[in-house]
PDB file of C-alpha atoms in Angstrom:
ATOM      1  CA  MET A  28     -15.271 -23.011  -2.456  1.00 54.00           C
ATOM      2  CA  ASP A  29     -18.534 -24.119  -0.904  1.00 56.00           C
ATOM      3  CA  GLU A  30     -16.916 -26.312   1.741  1.00 59.00           C
ATOM      4  CA  GLU A  31     -17.567 -24.663   5.106  1.00 65.00           C
ATOM      5  CA  ASP A  32     -14.276 -25.838   6.567  1.00 83.00           C
ATOM      6  CA  ILE A  33     -12.047 -24.951   3.611  1.00 89.00           C
ATOM      7  CA  LEU A  34     -10.420 -22.059   5.474  1.00 88.00           C
ATOM      8  CA  GLN A  35      -9.759 -24.182   8.553  1.00 89.00           C
ATOM      9  CA  GLU A  36      -8.206 -26.903   6.393  1.00 90.00           C
ATOM     10  CA  CYS A  37      -6.196 -24.301   4.539  1.00 91.00           C
ATOM     11  CA  LYS A  38      -4.791 -22.789   7.726  1.00 86.00           C
ATOM     12  CA  ALA A  39      -4.097 -26.300   9.003  1.00 90.00           C
ATOM     13  CA  GLN A  40      -2.142 -26.771   5.765  1.00 91.00           C
ATOM     14  CA  THR A  41      -3.919 -29.972   4.777  1.00 92.00           C
ATOM     15  CA  LYS A  42      -1.547 -31.446   2.194  1.00 94.00           C
ATOM     16  CA  ARG A  43      -4.040 -32.426  -0.518  1.00 95.00           C
ATOM     17  CA  LEU A  44      -5.895 -29.127  -0.278  1.00 95.00           C
ATOM     18  CA  ILE A  45      -2.720 -27.035  -0.488  1.00 96.00           C
ATOM     19  CA  GLU A  46      -1.490 -29.054  -3.468  1.00 97.00           C
ATOM     20  CA  PHE A  47      -4.789 -28.312  -5.194  1.00 96.00           C
ATOM     21  CA  LEU A  48      -4.823 -24.617  -4.309  1.00 96.00           C
ATOM     22  CA  VAL A  49      -1.318 -23.887  -5.602  1.00 98.00           C
ATOM     23  CA  LYS A  50      -2.080 -25.243  -9.074  1.00 98.00           C
ATOM     24  CA  PRO A  51      -1.561 -22.337 -11.528  1.00 98.00           C
ATOM     25  CA  GLU A  52      -5.134 -22.433 -12.831  1.00 98.00           C
ATOM     26  CA  VAL A  53      -6.567 -22.413  -9.292  1.00 98.00           C
ATOM     27  CA  MET A  54      -4.312 -19.560  -8.169  1.00 98.00           C
ATOM     28  CA  GLU A  55      -5.339 -17.611 -11.258  1.00 98.00           C
ATOM     29  CA  GLU A  56      -9.005 -18.066 -10.414  1.00 98.00           C
ATOM     30  CA  LEU A  57      -8.430 -16.948  -6.815  1.00 98.00           C
ATOM     31  CA  VAL A  58      -6.665 -13.773  -7.959  1.00 99.00           C
ATOM     32  CA  ASP A  59      -9.383 -13.122 -10.539  1.00 98.00           C
ATOM     33  CA  LEU A  60     -12.023 -13.331  -7.818  1.00 97.00           C
ATOM     34  CA  ILE A  61     -10.416 -10.611  -5.700  1.00 98.00           C
ATOM     35  CA  THR A  62      -9.592  -8.252  -8.583  1.00 98.00           C
ATOM     36  CA  HIS A  63     -12.646  -8.410 -10.854  1.00 96.00           C
ATOM     37  CA  GLU A  64     -16.177  -7.202 -10.248  1.00 94.00           C
ATOM     38  CA  PRO A  65     -18.506 -10.144  -9.527  1.00 92.00           C
ATOM     39  CA  PRO A  66     -21.504 -10.567 -11.866  1.00 89.00           C
ATOM     40  CA  GLU A  67     -24.187  -7.953 -11.219  1.00 86.00           C
ATOM     41  CA  ASP A  68     -27.011 -10.448 -11.661  1.00 87.00           C
ATOM     42  CA  VAL A  69     -25.949 -12.353  -8.529  1.00 84.00           C
ATOM     43  CA  ASP A  70     -27.897 -11.798  -5.305  1.00 84.00           C
ATOM     44  CA  GLU A  71     -26.211  -9.013  -3.308  1.00 76.00           C
ATOM     45  CA  LYS A  72     -26.118 -11.219  -0.192  1.00 76.00           C
ATOM     46  CA  VAL A  73     -23.806 -13.727  -1.864  1.00 84.00           C
ATOM     47  CA  ARG A  74     -22.208 -11.520  -4.535  1.00 90.00           C
ATOM     48  CA  TYR A  75     -18.968 -11.098  -2.609  1.00 92.00           C
ATOM     49  CA  LYS A  76     -18.987 -14.492  -0.895  1.00 91.00           C
ATOM     50  CA  TYR A  77     -16.464 -16.103  -3.225  1.00 90.00           C
ATOM     51  CA  PRO A  78     -14.169 -13.055  -3.499  1.00 94.00           C
ATOM     52  CA  ASN A  79     -14.093 -12.922   0.307  1.00 94.00           C
ATOM     53  CA  VAL A  80     -13.271 -16.632   0.603  1.00 93.00           C
ATOM     54  CA  ALA A  81     -10.606 -16.265  -2.094  1.00 95.00           C
ATOM     55  CA  CYS A  82      -9.019 -13.393  -0.168  1.00 96.00           C
ATOM     56  CA  GLU A  83      -9.041 -15.413   3.056  1.00 95.00           C
ATOM     57  CA  ILE A  84      -7.315 -18.292   1.274  1.00 96.00           C
ATOM     58  CA  LEU A  85      -4.683 -16.057  -0.321  1.00 97.00           C
ATOM     59  CA  THR A  86      -3.945 -14.359   3.012  1.00 96.00           C
ATOM     60  CA  SER A  87      -4.040 -17.485   5.187  1.00 95.00           C
ATOM     61  CA  ASP A  88      -0.242 -17.198   5.487  1.00 94.00           C
ATOM     62  CA  VAL A  89       0.467 -20.617   4.021  1.00 96.00           C
ATOM     63  CA  PRO A  90       4.085 -20.567   2.768  1.00 96.00           C
ATOM     64  CA  GLN A  91       3.297 -22.585  -0.361  1.00 97.00           C
ATOM     65  CA  ILE A  92       0.504 -20.171  -1.344  1.00 97.00           C
ATOM     66  CA  ASN A  93       2.673 -17.119  -0.660  1.00 97.00           C
ATOM     67  CA  GLU A  94       5.452 -18.592  -2.782  1.00 97.00           C
ATOM     68  CA  ALA A  95       3.142 -19.666  -5.608  1.00 98.00           C
ATOM     69  CA  LEU A  96       1.748 -16.145  -5.785  1.00 98.00           C
ATOM     70  CA  VAL A  97       4.881 -14.044  -5.604  1.00 97.00           C
ATOM     71  CA  ARG A  98       7.032 -16.225  -7.887  1.00 96.00           C
ATOM     72  CA  SER A  99       4.510 -16.079 -10.741  1.00 98.00           C
ATOM     73  CA  LYS A 100       4.929 -13.041 -13.000  1.00 97.00           C
ATOM     74  CA  PRO A 101       1.476 -13.521 -14.600  1.00 98.00           C
ATOM     75  CA  LEU A 102      -0.228 -13.750 -11.198  1.00 98.00           C
ATOM     76  CA  MET A 103       1.586 -10.693  -9.843  1.00 98.00           C
ATOM     77  CA  ALA A 104       0.780  -8.766 -13.023  1.00 97.00           C
ATOM     78  CA  LYS A 105      -2.866  -9.731 -12.603  1.00 98.00           C
ATOM     79  CA  LEU A 106      -2.875  -8.779  -8.910  1.00 98.00           C
ATOM     80  CA  LEU A 107      -1.142  -5.413  -9.339  1.00 98.00           C
ATOM     81  CA  GLY A 108      -3.162  -4.815 -12.496  1.00 97.00           C
ATOM     82  CA  PHE A 109      -6.072  -4.078 -10.171  1.00 98.00           C
ATOM     83  CA  LEU A 110      -4.555  -0.604  -9.844  1.00 98.00           C
ATOM     84  CA  ASP A 111      -5.150  -0.050 -13.566  1.00 97.00           C
ATOM     85  CA  ASN A 112      -8.845   0.459 -12.799  1.00 97.00           C
ATOM     86  CA  GLU A 113     -10.162   3.997 -12.921  1.00 97.00           C
ATOM     87  CA  PRO A 114     -10.861   5.630  -9.544  1.00 96.00           C
ATOM     88  CA  PRO A 115     -12.808   5.326  -7.405  1.00 96.00           C
ATOM     89  CA  LEU A 116     -12.048   1.683  -6.724  1.00 97.00           C
ATOM     90  CA  ASN A 117     -14.677  -0.735  -5.487  1.00 96.00           C
ATOM     91  CA  PRO A 118     -14.085  -0.494  -1.695  1.00 95.00           C
ATOM     92  CA  LEU A 119     -14.564  -4.222  -1.058  1.00 95.00           C
ATOM     93  CA  LEU A 120     -12.320  -5.329  -3.897  1.00 97.00           C
ATOM     94  CA  ALA A 121      -9.772  -2.705  -2.826  1.00 98.00           C
ATOM     95  CA  SER A 122      -9.748  -4.210   0.663  1.00 98.00           C
ATOM     96  CA  PHE A 123      -9.238  -7.718  -0.774  1.00 98.00           C
ATOM     97  CA  PHE A 124      -6.436  -6.489  -3.032  1.00 99.00           C
ATOM     98  CA  THR A 125      -4.592  -4.522  -0.353  1.00 98.00           C
ATOM     99  CA  LYS A 126      -4.936  -7.309   2.217  1.00 98.00           C
ATOM    100  CA  THR A 127      -3.377  -9.777  -0.224  1.00 98.00           C
ATOM    101  CA  ALA A 128      -0.636  -7.431  -1.436  1.00 98.00           C
ATOM    102  CA  GLY A 129       0.040  -6.272   2.123  1.00 97.00           C
ATOM    103  CA  MET A 130       0.487  -9.846   3.301  1.00 96.00           C
ATOM    104  CA  LEU A 131       3.102 -10.372   0.593  1.00 97.00           C
ATOM    105  CA  VAL A 132       4.901  -7.193   1.664  1.00 96.00           C
ATOM    106  CA  SER A 133       5.015  -8.604   5.210  1.00 94.00           C
ATOM    107  CA  ARG A 134       5.918 -12.211   4.384  1.00 94.00           C
ATOM    108  CA  LYS A 135       7.806 -12.037   1.078  1.00 95.00           C
ATOM    109  CA  ALA A 136       9.202  -8.524   1.278  1.00 93.00           C
ATOM    110  CA  ASP A 137      12.321  -9.048  -0.854  1.00 94.00           C
ATOM    111  CA  SER A 138      10.424 -10.769  -3.658  1.00 95.00           C
ATOM    112  CA  MET A 139       7.566  -8.285  -3.483  1.00 95.00           C
ATOM    113  CA  LEU A 140       9.958  -5.332  -3.677  1.00 94.00           C
ATOM    114  CA  CYS A 141      11.621  -6.798  -6.786  1.00 95.00           C
ATOM    115  CA  VAL A 142       8.225  -7.184  -8.455  1.00 96.00           C
ATOM    116  CA  CYS A 143       7.172  -3.655  -7.526  1.00 95.00           C
ATOM    117  CA  MET A 144      10.425  -2.045  -8.619  1.00 94.00           C
ATOM    118  CA  GLN A 145      10.033  -3.637 -12.052  1.00 94.00           C
ATOM    119  CA  ARG A 146       6.642  -1.980 -12.388  1.00 94.00           C
ATOM    120  CA  GLU A 147       7.731   1.594 -13.118  1.00 88.00           C
ATOM    121  CA  ASN A 148       4.315   3.168 -12.702  1.00 94.00           C
ATOM    122  CA  LEU A 149       3.389   1.453  -9.436  1.00 97.00           C
ATOM    123  CA  VAL A 150       3.857   4.457  -7.137  1.00 97.00           C
ATOM    124  CA  PRO A 151       1.889   6.847  -9.393  1.00 97.00           C
ATOM    125  CA  GLN A 152      -0.830   4.189  -9.611  1.00 97.00           C
ATOM    126  CA  LEU A 153      -1.005   3.870  -5.839  1.00 98.00           C
ATOM    127  CA  LEU A 154      -1.222   7.636  -5.462  1.00 98.00           C
ATOM    128  CA  ARG A 155      -3.903   7.864  -8.139  1.00 97.00           C
ATOM    129  CA  HIS A 156      -6.068   5.842  -5.756  1.00 98.00           C
ATOM    130  CA  ILE A 157      -5.000   7.650  -2.568  1.00 97.00           C
ATOM    131  CA  GLU A 158      -8.650   8.532  -1.902  1.00 96.00           C
ATOM    132  CA  THR A 159      -9.145   4.847  -1.101  1.00 97.00           C
ATOM    133  CA  SER A 160      -7.793   4.487   2.434  1.00 96.00           C
ATOM    134  CA  ALA A 161      -6.902   0.818   1.932  1.00 97.00           C
ATOM    135  CA  VAL A 162      -4.486   1.811  -0.836  1.00 97.00           C
ATOM    136  CA  MET A 163      -2.867   4.420   1.397  1.00 96.00           C
ATOM    137  CA  ASP A 164      -2.442   1.703   4.041  1.00 96.00           C
ATOM    138  CA  LEU A 165      -0.670  -0.503   1.494  1.00 97.00           C
ATOM    139  CA  LEU A 166       1.759   2.296   0.646  1.00 96.00           C
ATOM    140  CA  LEU A 167       2.549   2.712   4.338  1.00 96.00           C
ATOM    141  CA  LYS A 168       3.023  -1.050   4.656  1.00 95.00           C
ATOM    142  CA  PHE A 169       6.106  -0.651   2.480  1.00 93.00           C
ATOM    143  CA  VAL A 170       7.447   2.182   4.639  1.00 91.00           C
ATOM    144  CA  ALA A 171       6.844   0.196   7.830  1.00 90.00           C
ATOM    145  CA  CYS A 172       8.580  -2.903   6.490  1.00 84.00           C
ATOM    146  CA  ALA A 173      11.745  -3.265   8.553  1.00 70.00           C
ATOM    147  CA  GLU A 174      12.644  -6.915   8.045  1.00 69.00           C
ATOM    148  CA  SER A 175      16.282  -5.864   7.740  1.00 82.00           C
ATOM    149  CA  GLU A 176      18.272  -2.644   7.466  1.00 84.00           C
ATOM    150  CA  ALA A 177      19.295  -3.520   3.913  1.00 87.00           C
ATOM    151  CA  LEU A 178      15.708  -4.163   2.846  1.00 90.00           C
ATOM    152  CA  ARG A 179      14.452  -0.972   4.433  1.00 89.00           C
ATOM    153  CA  ALA A 180      17.237   0.955   2.699  1.00 90.00           C
ATOM    154  CA  SER A 181      16.168  -0.521  -0.648  1.00 93.00           C
ATOM    155  CA  ILE A 182      12.533   0.384  -0.015  1.00 94.00           C
ATOM    156  CA  THR A 183      13.253   3.972   1.019  1.00 94.00           C
ATOM    157  CA  GLN A 184      15.556   4.461  -1.980  1.00 95.00           C
ATOM    158  CA  TRP A 185      12.886   3.070  -4.305  1.00 96.00           C
ATOM    159  CA  LEU A 186      10.129   5.269  -2.882  1.00 97.00           C
ATOM    160  CA  ASP A 187      12.329   8.347  -2.805  1.00 97.00           C
ATOM    161  CA  GLY A 188      13.465   7.706  -6.371  1.00 97.00           C
ATOM    162  CA  ALA A 189       9.802   7.502  -7.374  1.00 97.00           C
ATOM    163  CA  ARG A 190       9.321  10.953  -5.760  1.00 98.00           C
ATOM    164  CA  VAL A 191       6.579   9.667  -3.495  1.00 98.00           C
ATOM    165  CA  VAL A 192       6.950  12.580  -1.048  1.00 99.00           C
ATOM    166  CA  GLN A 193       6.753  15.213  -3.779  1.00 98.00           C
ATOM    167  CA  GLN A 194       3.742  13.499  -5.335  1.00 98.00           C
ATOM    168  CA  LEU A 195       1.936  13.326  -1.996  1.00 98.00           C
ATOM    169  CA  VAL A 196       2.615  17.007  -1.319  1.00 98.00           C
ATOM    170  CA  ALA A 197       1.253  17.812  -4.783  1.00 97.00           C
ATOM    171  CA  LEU A 198      -2.039  16.195  -3.766  1.00 97.00           C
ATOM    172  CA  ILE A 199      -2.485  18.637  -0.883  1.00 97.00           C
ATOM    173  CA  ASP A 200      -3.684  21.207  -3.361  1.00 94.00           C
ATOM    174  CA  PRO A 201      -6.944  23.168  -3.764  1.00 92.00           C
ATOM    175  CA  ALA A 202      -7.516  21.425  -7.099  1.00 92.00           C
ATOM    176  CA  CYS A 203      -7.750  18.018  -5.373  1.00 94.00           C
ATOM    177  CA  SER A 204     -10.544  16.568  -3.253  1.00 95.00           C
ATOM    178  CA  GLU A 205     -10.639  16.843   0.531  1.00 96.00           C
ATOM    179  CA  GLU A 206     -10.281  13.055   0.753  1.00 96.00           C
ATOM    180  CA  LYS A 207      -7.026  13.289  -1.185  1.00 97.00           C
ATOM    181  CA  HIS A 208      -5.849  16.114   1.078  1.00 97.00           C
ATOM    182  CA  SER A 209      -6.588  14.060   4.177  1.00 98.00           C
ATOM    183  CA  ASN A 210      -5.082  10.766   3.020  1.00 98.00           C
ATOM    184  CA  ALA A 211      -2.003  12.384   1.471  1.00 98.00           C
ATOM    185  CA  ALA A 212      -1.342  14.304   4.686  1.00 98.00           C
ATOM    186  CA  GLU A 213      -1.884  11.205   6.807  1.00 98.00           C
ATOM    187  CA  ALA A 214       0.541   9.257   4.626  1.00 98.00           C
ATOM    188  CA  LEU A 215       3.193  11.976   4.966  1.00 98.00           C
ATOM    189  CA  CYS A 216       2.711  12.171   8.740  1.00 98.00           C
ATOM    190  CA  GLU A 217       3.022   8.395   9.073  1.00 97.00           C
ATOM    191  CA  MET A 218       6.153   8.407   6.922  1.00 96.00           C
ATOM    192  CA  VAL A 219       7.728  10.968   9.239  1.00 96.00           C
ATOM    193  CA  LYS A 220       6.732   8.941  12.288  1.00 94.00           C
ATOM    194  CA  LEU A 221       7.881   5.568  10.948  1.00 92.00           C
ATOM    195  CA  SER A 222      11.172   6.907   9.603  1.00 91.00           C
ATOM    196  CA  ARG A 223      11.919   8.772  12.820  1.00 91.00           C
ATOM    197  CA  GLU A 224      11.117   5.720  14.941  1.00 89.00           C
ATOM    198  CA  GLN A 225      13.485   3.617  12.863  1.00 85.00           C
ATOM    199  CA  MET A 226      16.250   6.219  13.151  1.00 84.00           C
ATOM    200  CA  SER A 227      15.700   6.448  16.909  1.00 84.00           C
ATOM    201  CA  LEU A 228      15.780   2.670  17.279  1.00 81.00           C
ATOM    202  CA  LEU A 229      19.091   2.289  15.473  1.00 75.00           C
ATOM    203  CA  GLN A 230      20.549   5.591  16.760  1.00 74.00           C
ATOM    204  CA  GLU A 231      24.160   6.023  15.586  1.00 71.00           C
ATOM    205  CA  LYS A 232      23.941   2.797  13.553  1.00 73.00           C
ATOM    206  CA  ALA A 233      21.077   4.170  11.492  1.00 72.00           C
ATOM    207  CA  PRO A 234      21.910   4.425   7.782  1.00 78.00           C
ATOM    208  CA  PRO A 235      20.859   7.539   5.828  1.00 84.00           C
ATOM    209  CA  ASP A 236      17.135   7.608   5.092  1.00 91.00           C
ATOM    210  CA  PRO A 237      16.550   9.383   1.765  1.00 96.00           C
ATOM    211  CA  LEU A 238      12.800   9.397   2.339  1.00 95.00           C
ATOM    212  CA  LEU A 239      13.159  11.227   5.644  1.00 95.00           C
ATOM    213  CA  GLU A 240      15.710  13.618   4.161  1.00 97.00           C
ATOM    214  CA  THR A 241      13.231  14.537   1.428  1.00 98.00           C
ATOM    215  CA  LEU A 242      10.421  14.918   3.959  1.00 97.00           C
ATOM    216  CA  GLU A 243      12.534  17.319   6.019  1.00 96.00           C
ATOM    217  CA  SER A 244      13.991  19.235   3.095  1.00 98.00           C
ATOM    218  CA  THR A 245      13.477  22.950   2.595  1.00 98.00           C
ATOM    219  CA  GLU A 246      12.105  22.224  -0.876  1.00 98.00           C
ATOM    220  CA  THR A 247       9.350  19.978   0.500  1.00 98.00           C
ATOM    221  CA  VAL A 248       8.296  22.431   3.199  1.00 98.00           C
ATOM    222  CA  THR A 249       8.364  25.336   0.735  1.00 97.00           C
ATOM    223  CA  GLU A 250       6.226  23.407  -1.747  1.00 97.00           C
ATOM    224  CA  LEU A 251       3.725  22.538   0.974  1.00 97.00           C
ATOM    225  CA  LEU A 252       3.498  26.165   2.096  1.00 96.00           C
ATOM    226  CA  ASP A 253       2.976  27.251  -1.506  1.00 94.00           C
ATOM    227  CA  HIS A 254      -0.022  24.934  -1.759  1.00 94.00           C
ATOM    228  CA  MET A 255      -1.395  26.158   1.563  1.00 93.00           C
ATOM    229  CA  PHE A 256      -1.231  29.826   0.618  1.00 89.00           C
ATOM    230  CA  SER A 257      -1.542  29.750  -3.160  1.00 78.00           C
ATOM    231  CA  GLY A 258      -4.228  31.507  -5.156  1.00 67.00           C
ATOM    232  CA  ASP A 259      -6.615  34.249  -4.206  1.00 59.00           C
ATOM    233  CA  ARG A 260      -8.108  32.352  -1.313  1.00 60.00           C
ATOM    234  CA  THR A 261      -6.946  29.782   1.189  1.00 69.00           C
ATOM    235  CA  CYS A 262      -8.529  26.330   0.953  1.00 89.00           C
ATOM    236  CA  GLU A 263      -9.414  25.285   4.499  1.00 93.00           C
ATOM    237  CA  SER A 264      -8.835  21.571   3.863  1.00 95.00           C
ATOM    238  CA  VAL A 265      -5.415  22.204   2.314  1.00 96.00           C
ATOM    239  CA  PHE A 266      -4.478  24.517   5.182  1.00 95.00           C
ATOM    240  CA  VAL A 267      -5.602  22.111   7.926  1.00 96.00           C
ATOM    241  CA  ASN A 268      -3.916  19.077   6.391  1.00 98.00           C
ATOM    242  CA  GLY A 269      -0.793  21.039   5.511  1.00 97.00           C
ATOM    243  CA  ILE A 270      -0.524  22.169   9.127  1.00 97.00           C
ATOM    244  CA  SER A 271      -0.786  18.537  10.294  1.00 98.00           C
ATOM    245  CA  VAL A 272       2.239  17.625   8.169  1.00 98.00           C
ATOM    246  CA  LEU A 273       4.254  20.606   9.429  1.00 98.00           C
ATOM    247  CA  LEU A 274       3.394  19.738  13.031  1.00 97.00           C
ATOM    248  CA  ALA A 275       4.483  16.133  12.467  1.00 97.00           C
ATOM    249  CA  LEU A 276       7.825  17.341  11.152  1.00 96.00           C
ATOM    250  CA  LEU A 277       8.292  19.747  14.063  1.00 94.00           C
ATOM    251  CA  GLU A 278       7.198  17.229  16.687  1.00 87.00           C
ATOM    252  CA  PHE A 279       9.584  14.512  15.623  1.00 57.00           C
ATOM    253  CA  ARG A 280      12.418  16.973  15.178  1.00 55.00           C
ATOM    254  CA  LYS A 281      11.840  18.046  18.765  1.00 50.00           C
ATOM    255  CA  GLN A 282      11.875  14.444  19.997  1.00 51.00           C
ATOM    256  CA  GLY A 283      14.973  13.697  17.950  1.00 48.00           C
TER     257      GLY A 283
END
C-alpha cells in the first residue's frame, strides 16, 4: 500500500499485482479499510491514507477486481454492512463506500441488483442515512441505471416494491430534520426527472414504470400535501421541499 505507483500499476492491470489484489484475504482487507473507522491514535494527516488508497484500488474499474468483489457473498455482506452503522455516518467513509458500491451498480448492475434484492432491509437502510448526500446519490445511481430495458424494469419494480417513494415522502415531515427534507425531496425530484427522461427516450416502446406511476399517483401527492399542511403550524422546510417535488411532477407532466 505504500508503493507510490500502485494505483498506476493497478489501472494498467499489471498481471502480478492484480493476481495479488484479488486474493480473498487481500480483498477482505481492502473492504475493511473503506468500511471501518481507522485507529484514532494515528496522525490525522495519514489517518485516511490507506482507506483512500483502498477505495481507489476497488474503484479502478479492473474487471477482475469488480468480479472478485461482487461474486463474493462475504465481501458484499461486509461492504453493504457499512449501512448497519448508526447515523450520522462518517462522511469520508460514506464517500468511499458509495463510490465503491456505485461503481458496481454501473459495471456489474445485474449481479449488484441480485445481491441488493436478497438484502430485504437495504432500501430502509439507505433511507435511514438519507441525511448523508453520498448515500442519496447511491440510491439515485440505481434509478439512473439503464443498461437495458429489462434491467431497468427489474430495478424499478424492486424499488417500488420496497415502497421507496412512500418512504421518501414520509421523510418530508416536520418531525424530521431539514437535511432529511432536502435530500428526500431532491431524490424524489431526480426520480421524476430520470424516469420521465427514460420514458421520453423510448416513447411508445417504453414499458410501464411502476416507480413513476407511484410518484404521480393521487395517493403520493395527497400524502405529501398532508405533510406540508399537517399540525397546528406549517414547517417552512417541509413546505419548501414539498413544493419542489410538486413542481417537478407538474413540470415533467407538462413536457410529456
